[in-house]
Tab-separated table of C-alpha atoms and ligand atoms in Angstrom:
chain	number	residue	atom	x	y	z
A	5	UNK	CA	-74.123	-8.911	-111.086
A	6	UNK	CA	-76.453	-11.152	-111.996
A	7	UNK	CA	-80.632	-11.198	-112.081
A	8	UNK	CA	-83.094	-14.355	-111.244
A	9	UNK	CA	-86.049	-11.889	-112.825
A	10	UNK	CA	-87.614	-13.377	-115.572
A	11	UNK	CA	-87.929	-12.405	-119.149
A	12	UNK	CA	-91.557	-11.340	-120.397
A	13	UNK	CA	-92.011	-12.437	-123.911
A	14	UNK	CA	-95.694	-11.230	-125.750
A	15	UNK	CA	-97.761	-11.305	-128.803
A	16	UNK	CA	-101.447	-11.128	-130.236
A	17	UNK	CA	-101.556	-14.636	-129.470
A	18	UNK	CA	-99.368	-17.585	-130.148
A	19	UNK	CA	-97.583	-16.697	-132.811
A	20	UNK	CA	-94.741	-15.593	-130.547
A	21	UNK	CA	-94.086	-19.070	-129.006
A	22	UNK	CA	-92.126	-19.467	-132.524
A	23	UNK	CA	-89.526	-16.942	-131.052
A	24	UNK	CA	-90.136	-18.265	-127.426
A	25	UNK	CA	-88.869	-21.707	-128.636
A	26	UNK	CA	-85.349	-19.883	-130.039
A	27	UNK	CA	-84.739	-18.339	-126.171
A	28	UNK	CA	-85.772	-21.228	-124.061
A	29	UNK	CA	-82.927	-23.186	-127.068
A	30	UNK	CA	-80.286	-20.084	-126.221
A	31	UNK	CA	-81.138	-19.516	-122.625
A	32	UNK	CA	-81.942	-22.642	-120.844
A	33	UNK	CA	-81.346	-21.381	-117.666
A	34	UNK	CA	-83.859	-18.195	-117.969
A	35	UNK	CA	-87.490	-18.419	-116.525
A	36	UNK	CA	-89.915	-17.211	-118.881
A	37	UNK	CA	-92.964	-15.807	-119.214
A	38	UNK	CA	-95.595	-15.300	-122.253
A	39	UNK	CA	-98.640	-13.474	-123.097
A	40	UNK	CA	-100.908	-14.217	-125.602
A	41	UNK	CA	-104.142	-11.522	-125.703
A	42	UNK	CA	-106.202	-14.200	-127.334
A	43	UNK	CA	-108.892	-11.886	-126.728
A	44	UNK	CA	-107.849	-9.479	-129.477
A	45	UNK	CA	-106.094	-11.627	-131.979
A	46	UNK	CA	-105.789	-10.821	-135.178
A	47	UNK	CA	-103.826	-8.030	-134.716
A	48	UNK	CA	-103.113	-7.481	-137.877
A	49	UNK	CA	-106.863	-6.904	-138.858
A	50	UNK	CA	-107.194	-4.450	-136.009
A	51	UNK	CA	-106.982	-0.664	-136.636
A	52	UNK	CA	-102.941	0.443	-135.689
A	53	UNK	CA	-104.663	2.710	-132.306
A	54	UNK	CA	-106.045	-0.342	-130.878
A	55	UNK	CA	-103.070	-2.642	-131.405
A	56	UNK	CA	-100.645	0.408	-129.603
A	57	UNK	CA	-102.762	0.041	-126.842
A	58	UNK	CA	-103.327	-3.393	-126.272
A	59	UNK	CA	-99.131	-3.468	-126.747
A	60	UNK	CA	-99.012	-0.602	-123.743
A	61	UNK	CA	-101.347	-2.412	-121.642
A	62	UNK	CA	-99.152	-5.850	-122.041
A	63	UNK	CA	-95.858	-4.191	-121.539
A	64	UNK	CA	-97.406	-2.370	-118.116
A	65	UNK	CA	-98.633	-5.488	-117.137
A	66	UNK	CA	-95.023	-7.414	-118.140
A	67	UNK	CA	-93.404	-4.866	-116.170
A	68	UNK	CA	-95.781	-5.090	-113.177
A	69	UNK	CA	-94.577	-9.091	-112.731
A	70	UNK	CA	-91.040	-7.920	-112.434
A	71	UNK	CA	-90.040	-8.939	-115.839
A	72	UNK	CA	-86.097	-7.662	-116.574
A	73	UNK	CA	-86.416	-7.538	-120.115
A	74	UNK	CA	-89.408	-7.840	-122.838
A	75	UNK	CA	-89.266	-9.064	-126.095
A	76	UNK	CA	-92.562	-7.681	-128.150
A	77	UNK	CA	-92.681	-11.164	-129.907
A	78	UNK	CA	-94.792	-9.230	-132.997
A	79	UNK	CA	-93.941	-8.055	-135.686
A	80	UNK	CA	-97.498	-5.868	-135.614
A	81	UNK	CA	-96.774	-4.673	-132.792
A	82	UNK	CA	-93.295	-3.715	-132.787
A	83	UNK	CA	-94.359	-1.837	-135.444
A	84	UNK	CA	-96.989	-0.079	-133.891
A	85	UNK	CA	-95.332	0.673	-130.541
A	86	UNK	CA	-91.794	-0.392	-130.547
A	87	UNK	CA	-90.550	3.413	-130.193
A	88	UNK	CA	-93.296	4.246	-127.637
A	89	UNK	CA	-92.656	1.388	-125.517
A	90	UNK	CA	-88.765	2.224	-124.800
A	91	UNK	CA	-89.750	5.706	-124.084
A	92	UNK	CA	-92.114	4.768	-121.358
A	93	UNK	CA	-89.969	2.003	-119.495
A	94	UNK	CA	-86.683	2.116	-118.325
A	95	UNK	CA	-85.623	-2.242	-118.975
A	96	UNK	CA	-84.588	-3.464	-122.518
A	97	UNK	CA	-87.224	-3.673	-124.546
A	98	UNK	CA	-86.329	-5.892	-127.975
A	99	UNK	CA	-89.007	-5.928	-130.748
A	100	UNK	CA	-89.544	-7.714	-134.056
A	101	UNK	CA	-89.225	-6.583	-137.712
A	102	UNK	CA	-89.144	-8.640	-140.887
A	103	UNK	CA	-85.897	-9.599	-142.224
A	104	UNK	CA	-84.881	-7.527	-144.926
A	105	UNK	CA	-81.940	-6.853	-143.874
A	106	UNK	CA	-80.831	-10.420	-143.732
A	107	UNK	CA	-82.610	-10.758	-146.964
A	108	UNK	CA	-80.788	-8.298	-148.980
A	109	UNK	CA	-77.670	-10.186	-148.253
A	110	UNK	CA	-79.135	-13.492	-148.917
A	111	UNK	CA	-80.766	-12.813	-152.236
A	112	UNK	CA	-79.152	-13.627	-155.200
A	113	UNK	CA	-81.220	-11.956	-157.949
A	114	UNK	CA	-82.180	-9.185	-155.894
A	115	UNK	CA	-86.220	-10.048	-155.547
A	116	UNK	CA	-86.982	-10.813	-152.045
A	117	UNK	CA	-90.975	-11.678	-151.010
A	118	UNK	CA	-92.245	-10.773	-147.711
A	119	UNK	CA	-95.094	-12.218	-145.875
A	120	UNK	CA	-96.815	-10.097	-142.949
A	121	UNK	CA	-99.759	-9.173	-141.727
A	122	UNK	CA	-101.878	-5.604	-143.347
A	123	UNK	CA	-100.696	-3.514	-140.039
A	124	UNK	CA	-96.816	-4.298	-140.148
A	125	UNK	CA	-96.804	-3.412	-144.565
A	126	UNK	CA	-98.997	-0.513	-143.852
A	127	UNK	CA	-96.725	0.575	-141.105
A	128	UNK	CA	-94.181	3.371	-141.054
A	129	UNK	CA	-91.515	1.009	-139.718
A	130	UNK	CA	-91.423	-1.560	-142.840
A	131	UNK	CA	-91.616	1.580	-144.849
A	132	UNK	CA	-88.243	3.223	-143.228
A	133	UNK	CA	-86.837	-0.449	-143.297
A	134	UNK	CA	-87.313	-0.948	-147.043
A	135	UNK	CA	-86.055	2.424	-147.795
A	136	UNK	CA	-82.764	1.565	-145.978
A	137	UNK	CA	-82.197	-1.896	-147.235
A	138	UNK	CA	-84.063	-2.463	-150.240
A	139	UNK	CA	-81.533	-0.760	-152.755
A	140	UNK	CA	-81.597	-2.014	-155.864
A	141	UNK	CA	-83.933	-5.085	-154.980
A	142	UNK	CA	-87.276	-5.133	-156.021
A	143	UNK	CA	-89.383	-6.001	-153.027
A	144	UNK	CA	-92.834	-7.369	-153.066
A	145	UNK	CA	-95.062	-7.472	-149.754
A	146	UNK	CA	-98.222	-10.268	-149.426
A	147	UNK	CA	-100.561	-9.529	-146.570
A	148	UNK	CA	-102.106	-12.921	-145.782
A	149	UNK	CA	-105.278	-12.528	-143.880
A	150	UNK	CA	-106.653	-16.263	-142.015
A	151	UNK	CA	-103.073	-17.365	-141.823
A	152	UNK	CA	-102.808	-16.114	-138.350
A	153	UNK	CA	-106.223	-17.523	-137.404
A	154	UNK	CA	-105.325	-21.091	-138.704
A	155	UNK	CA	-102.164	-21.108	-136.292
A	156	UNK	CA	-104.563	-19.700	-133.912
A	157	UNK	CA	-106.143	-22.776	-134.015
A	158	UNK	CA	-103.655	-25.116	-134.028
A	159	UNK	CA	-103.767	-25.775	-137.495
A	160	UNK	CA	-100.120	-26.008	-138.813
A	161	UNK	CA	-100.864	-28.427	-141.741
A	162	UNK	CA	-103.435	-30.023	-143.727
A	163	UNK	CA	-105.858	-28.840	-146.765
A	164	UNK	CA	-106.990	-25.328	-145.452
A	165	UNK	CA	-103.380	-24.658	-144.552
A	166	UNK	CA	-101.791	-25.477	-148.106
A	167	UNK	CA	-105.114	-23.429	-149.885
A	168	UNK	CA	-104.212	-20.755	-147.914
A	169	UNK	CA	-100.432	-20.996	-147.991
A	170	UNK	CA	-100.484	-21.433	-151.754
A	171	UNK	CA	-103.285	-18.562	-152.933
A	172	UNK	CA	-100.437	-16.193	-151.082
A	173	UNK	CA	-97.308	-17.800	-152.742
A	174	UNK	CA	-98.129	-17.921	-155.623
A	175	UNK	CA	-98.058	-14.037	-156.264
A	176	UNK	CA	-94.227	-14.288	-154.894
A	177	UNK	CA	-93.417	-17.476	-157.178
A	178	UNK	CA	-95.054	-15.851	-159.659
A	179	UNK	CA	-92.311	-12.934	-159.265
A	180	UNK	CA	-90.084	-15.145	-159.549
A	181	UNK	CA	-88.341	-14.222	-155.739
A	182	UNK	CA	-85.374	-16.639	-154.489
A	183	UNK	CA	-85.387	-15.570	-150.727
A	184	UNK	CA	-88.696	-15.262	-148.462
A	185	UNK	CA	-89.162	-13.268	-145.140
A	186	UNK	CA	-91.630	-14.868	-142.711
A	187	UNK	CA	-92.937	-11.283	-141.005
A	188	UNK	CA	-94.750	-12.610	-138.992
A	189	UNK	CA	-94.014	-14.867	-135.586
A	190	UNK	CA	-97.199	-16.933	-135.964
A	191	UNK	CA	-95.644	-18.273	-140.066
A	192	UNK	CA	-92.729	-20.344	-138.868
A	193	UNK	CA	-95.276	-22.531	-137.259
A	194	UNK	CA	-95.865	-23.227	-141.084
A	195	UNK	CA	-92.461	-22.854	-142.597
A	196	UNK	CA	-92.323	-27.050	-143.305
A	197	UNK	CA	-95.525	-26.633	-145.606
A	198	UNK	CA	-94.307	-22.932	-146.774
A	199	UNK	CA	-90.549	-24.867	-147.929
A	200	UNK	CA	-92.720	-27.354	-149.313
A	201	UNK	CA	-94.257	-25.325	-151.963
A	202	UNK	CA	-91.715	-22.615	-152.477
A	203	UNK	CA	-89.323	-25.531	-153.364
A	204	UNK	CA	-85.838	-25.714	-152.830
A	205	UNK	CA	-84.274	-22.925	-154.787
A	206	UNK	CA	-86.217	-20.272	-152.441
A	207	UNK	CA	-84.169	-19.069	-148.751
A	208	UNK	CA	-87.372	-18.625	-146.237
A	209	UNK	CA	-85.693	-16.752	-143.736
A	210	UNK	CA	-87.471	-16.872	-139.801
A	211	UNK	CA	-86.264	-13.826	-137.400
A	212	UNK	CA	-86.254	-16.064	-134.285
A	213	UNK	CA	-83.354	-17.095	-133.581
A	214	UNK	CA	-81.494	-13.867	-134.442
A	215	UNK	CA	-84.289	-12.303	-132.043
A	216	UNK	CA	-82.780	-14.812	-129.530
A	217	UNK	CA	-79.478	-14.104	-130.208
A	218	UNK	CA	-79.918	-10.640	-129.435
A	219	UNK	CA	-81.674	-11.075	-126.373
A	220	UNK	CA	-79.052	-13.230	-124.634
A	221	UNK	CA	-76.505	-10.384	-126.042
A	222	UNK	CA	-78.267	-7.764	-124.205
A	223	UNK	CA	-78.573	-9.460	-121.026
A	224	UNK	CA	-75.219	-10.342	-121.074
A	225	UNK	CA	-73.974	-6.452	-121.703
A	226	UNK	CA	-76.263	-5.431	-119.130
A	227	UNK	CA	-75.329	-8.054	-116.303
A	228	UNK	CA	-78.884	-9.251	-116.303
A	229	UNK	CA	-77.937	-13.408	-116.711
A	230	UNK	CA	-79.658	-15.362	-114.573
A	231	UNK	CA	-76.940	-17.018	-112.127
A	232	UNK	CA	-79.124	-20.318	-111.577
A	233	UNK	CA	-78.212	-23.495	-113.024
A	234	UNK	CA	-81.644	-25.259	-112.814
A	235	UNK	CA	-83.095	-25.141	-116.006
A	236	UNK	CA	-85.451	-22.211	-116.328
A	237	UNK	CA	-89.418	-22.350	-115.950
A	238	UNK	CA	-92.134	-20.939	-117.762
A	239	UNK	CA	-95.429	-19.293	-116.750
A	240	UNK	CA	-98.385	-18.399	-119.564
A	241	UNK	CA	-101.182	-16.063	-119.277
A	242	UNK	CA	-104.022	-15.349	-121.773
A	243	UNK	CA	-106.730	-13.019	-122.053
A	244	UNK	CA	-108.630	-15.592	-124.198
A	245	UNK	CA	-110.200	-18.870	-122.985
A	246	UNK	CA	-107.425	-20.578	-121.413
A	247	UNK	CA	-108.410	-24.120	-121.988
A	248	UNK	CA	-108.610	-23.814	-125.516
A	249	UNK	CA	-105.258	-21.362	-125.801
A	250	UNK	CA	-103.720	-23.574	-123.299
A	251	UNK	CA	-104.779	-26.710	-126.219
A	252	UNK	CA	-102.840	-25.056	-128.296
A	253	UNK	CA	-99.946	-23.503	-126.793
A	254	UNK	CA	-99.530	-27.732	-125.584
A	255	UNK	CA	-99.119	-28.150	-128.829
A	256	UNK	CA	-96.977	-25.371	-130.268
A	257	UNK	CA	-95.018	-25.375	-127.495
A	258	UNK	CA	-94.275	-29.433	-127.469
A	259	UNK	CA	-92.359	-29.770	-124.157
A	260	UNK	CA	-92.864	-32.775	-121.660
A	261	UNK	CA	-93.407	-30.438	-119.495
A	262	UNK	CA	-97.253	-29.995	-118.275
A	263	UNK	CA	-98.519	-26.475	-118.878
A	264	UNK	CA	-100.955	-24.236	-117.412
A	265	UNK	CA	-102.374	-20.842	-118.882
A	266	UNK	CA	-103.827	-18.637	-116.810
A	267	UNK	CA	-106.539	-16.167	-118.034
A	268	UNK	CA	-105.630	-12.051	-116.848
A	269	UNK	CA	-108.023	-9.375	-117.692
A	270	UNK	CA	-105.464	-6.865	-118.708
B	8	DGL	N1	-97.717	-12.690	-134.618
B	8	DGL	C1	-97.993	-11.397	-135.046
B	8	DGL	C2	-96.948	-10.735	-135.869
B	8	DGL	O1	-95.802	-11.077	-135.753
B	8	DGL	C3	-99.372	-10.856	-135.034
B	8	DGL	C4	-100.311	-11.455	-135.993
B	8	DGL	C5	-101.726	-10.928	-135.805
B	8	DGL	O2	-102.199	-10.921	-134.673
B	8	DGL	O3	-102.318	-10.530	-136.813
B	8	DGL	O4	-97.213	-9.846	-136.619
C-alpha cells in the first residue's frame, strides 16, 4: 500500500522551511504542504495557552486538506502541544525538540549551549528532556528574543543579524561550551553567521535532517510512501500578508520553482 496524500508540515512562521528543505532533500517524490501563521508569530513571546491553540487550530486545519502525516515544524510548539495533538488525531504526528540528546554524545567536555525561544526553556518538555540526557553535563539555555523576527524578515545576514547573534553567544562562549543546539527551526537560517562566530572548535548541531529522517522512516513503516515518480509539489498557506510572507518564503525556500502563498483565516 501506498498513499499520494500529502504531508502537512507547520510552524509560527517560516522558521520551519529550515526542516521543510531536509524532506523535500529525503523525499523528492512527496507533495508538500506548509503553514506559516504569520499572523501570530513570535510564538515564542506568546503566552504557552495561546500557542496550544493556534497549534490545534493548524493541525485541524492540516488534517482537514487530507494531509497523511504532520510534522509540527516548532520547537514552541511541539512543546506546547505535541502530547495533545496525538491524542486528538489518529495520523502520525512528528514534532520538534532541541537536540540534547545528540548533544550529549557529541560534547566533549560535557558543556553543551542551547538556543530557543522563552516558551520551549520554560516548557515542561525541555525540562523532562534535560533531566533524561543532561547527566553529568552542565547545560546552559539562551532565550534569544528578535532572532525569530529578523528571519521573519528575511534577514539571514548583515549588521543587525551578527549584533544580535553575538549579544546571545557570547554568554555560551563565555561558558566556554564546545557543542551548540539550534532549538529553534527559524536559527539554521543563520547557522553560516552563528559558525562564523562560534569558530571552529564549537559542533552547532540543526535537528532537520534527523526530523527528516524520521519522517520518511515512519511513512515507510506505515505504508504511507507516495508511489509517484514525478517529483513532488508544494502548496503554502499563511495567515499573514501573503505577498510579503510569500517575499520571503521565495527566498528561504530558493527553488526555481515559482511560488504562491495563499492567505487562510484559520
Ligand atoms: N520556529 C519556532 C521554533 O522552532 C517558533 C519561533 C517563534 O515563533 O517564536 O520554536
Amino acid at each position: 500500500m501506498s498513499s499520494p496524500a500529502p504531508i502537512g508540515i507547520f510552524d509560527s512562521g517560516v522558521g520551519g522551511l529550515s526542516v521543510m528543505q531536509k524532506i523535500r532533500e529525503l523525499l523528492p517524490q512527496e507533495d508538500l504542504i506548509y503553514f506559516a501563521d504569520s499572523a501570530y508569530c513570535p510564538y515564542g513571546i506568546c503566552p504557552p495557552e495561546l500557542v496550544h491553540n493556534r497549534t490545534l487550530a493548524l493541525c485541524d486545519f492540516m488534517v482537514s486538506l487530507g494531509v497523511k502525516l504532520v510534522v509540527v515544524a516548532c520547537n514552541t510548539a511541539s512543546s506546547a502541544s505535541l502530547n495533545k495533538l496525538r491524542e486528538l488525531h489518529s495520523i502520525p504526528i512528528i514534532g520538534m525538540e532541541p537536540a540534547l540528546k545528540p548533544a550529549s554524545h557529541i560534547t566533549k567536555n560535557k558543556r553543551v549551549g542551547i538556543l530557543a525561544t522563552g516558551v520551549t526553556i520554560a516548557g515542561e518538555r525541555f525540562n523532562s528532556l534535560i533531566k533524561r540526557y543532561a547527566n553529568g553535563i552542565k547545560v546552559i539555555s539562551q532565550p534569544c528574543p528578535g532572532l525569530v523576527e529578523l528571519v521573519e524578515a528575511g534577514e539571514t545576514n548583515g549588521e543587525k543579524v551578527d549584533q544580535m547573534l553575538k549579544l546571545y553567544l557570547d554568554s555560551l562562549i563565555k561558558e566556554n561550551v564546545d557543542t551548540v543546539v539550534l532549538g529553534c527551526t527559524h536559527y539554521p537560517f543563520l547557522n553560516p553567521v552563528i559558525k562564523m562566530i562560534v569558530g571552529d572548535g564549537v559542533e552547532v548541531i540543526d535537528t532537520g535532517e534527523a526530523v527528516a529522517k524520521w519522517v520518511s522512516q515512519v511513512l515507510k513503516k506505515e505504508d504511507l510512501k507516495t508511489s509517484h515518480i514525478n517529483p513532488g509539489t508544494e502548496r503554502f498557506y499563511t495567515t499573514g500578508e501573503p505577498e510579503k510572507v510569500q517575499e520571503v518564503i521565495a527566498k528561504l525556500w530558493n527553488s526555481s520553482r515559482q511560488i504562491t502563498v495563499k492567505h487562510v483565516v484559520v
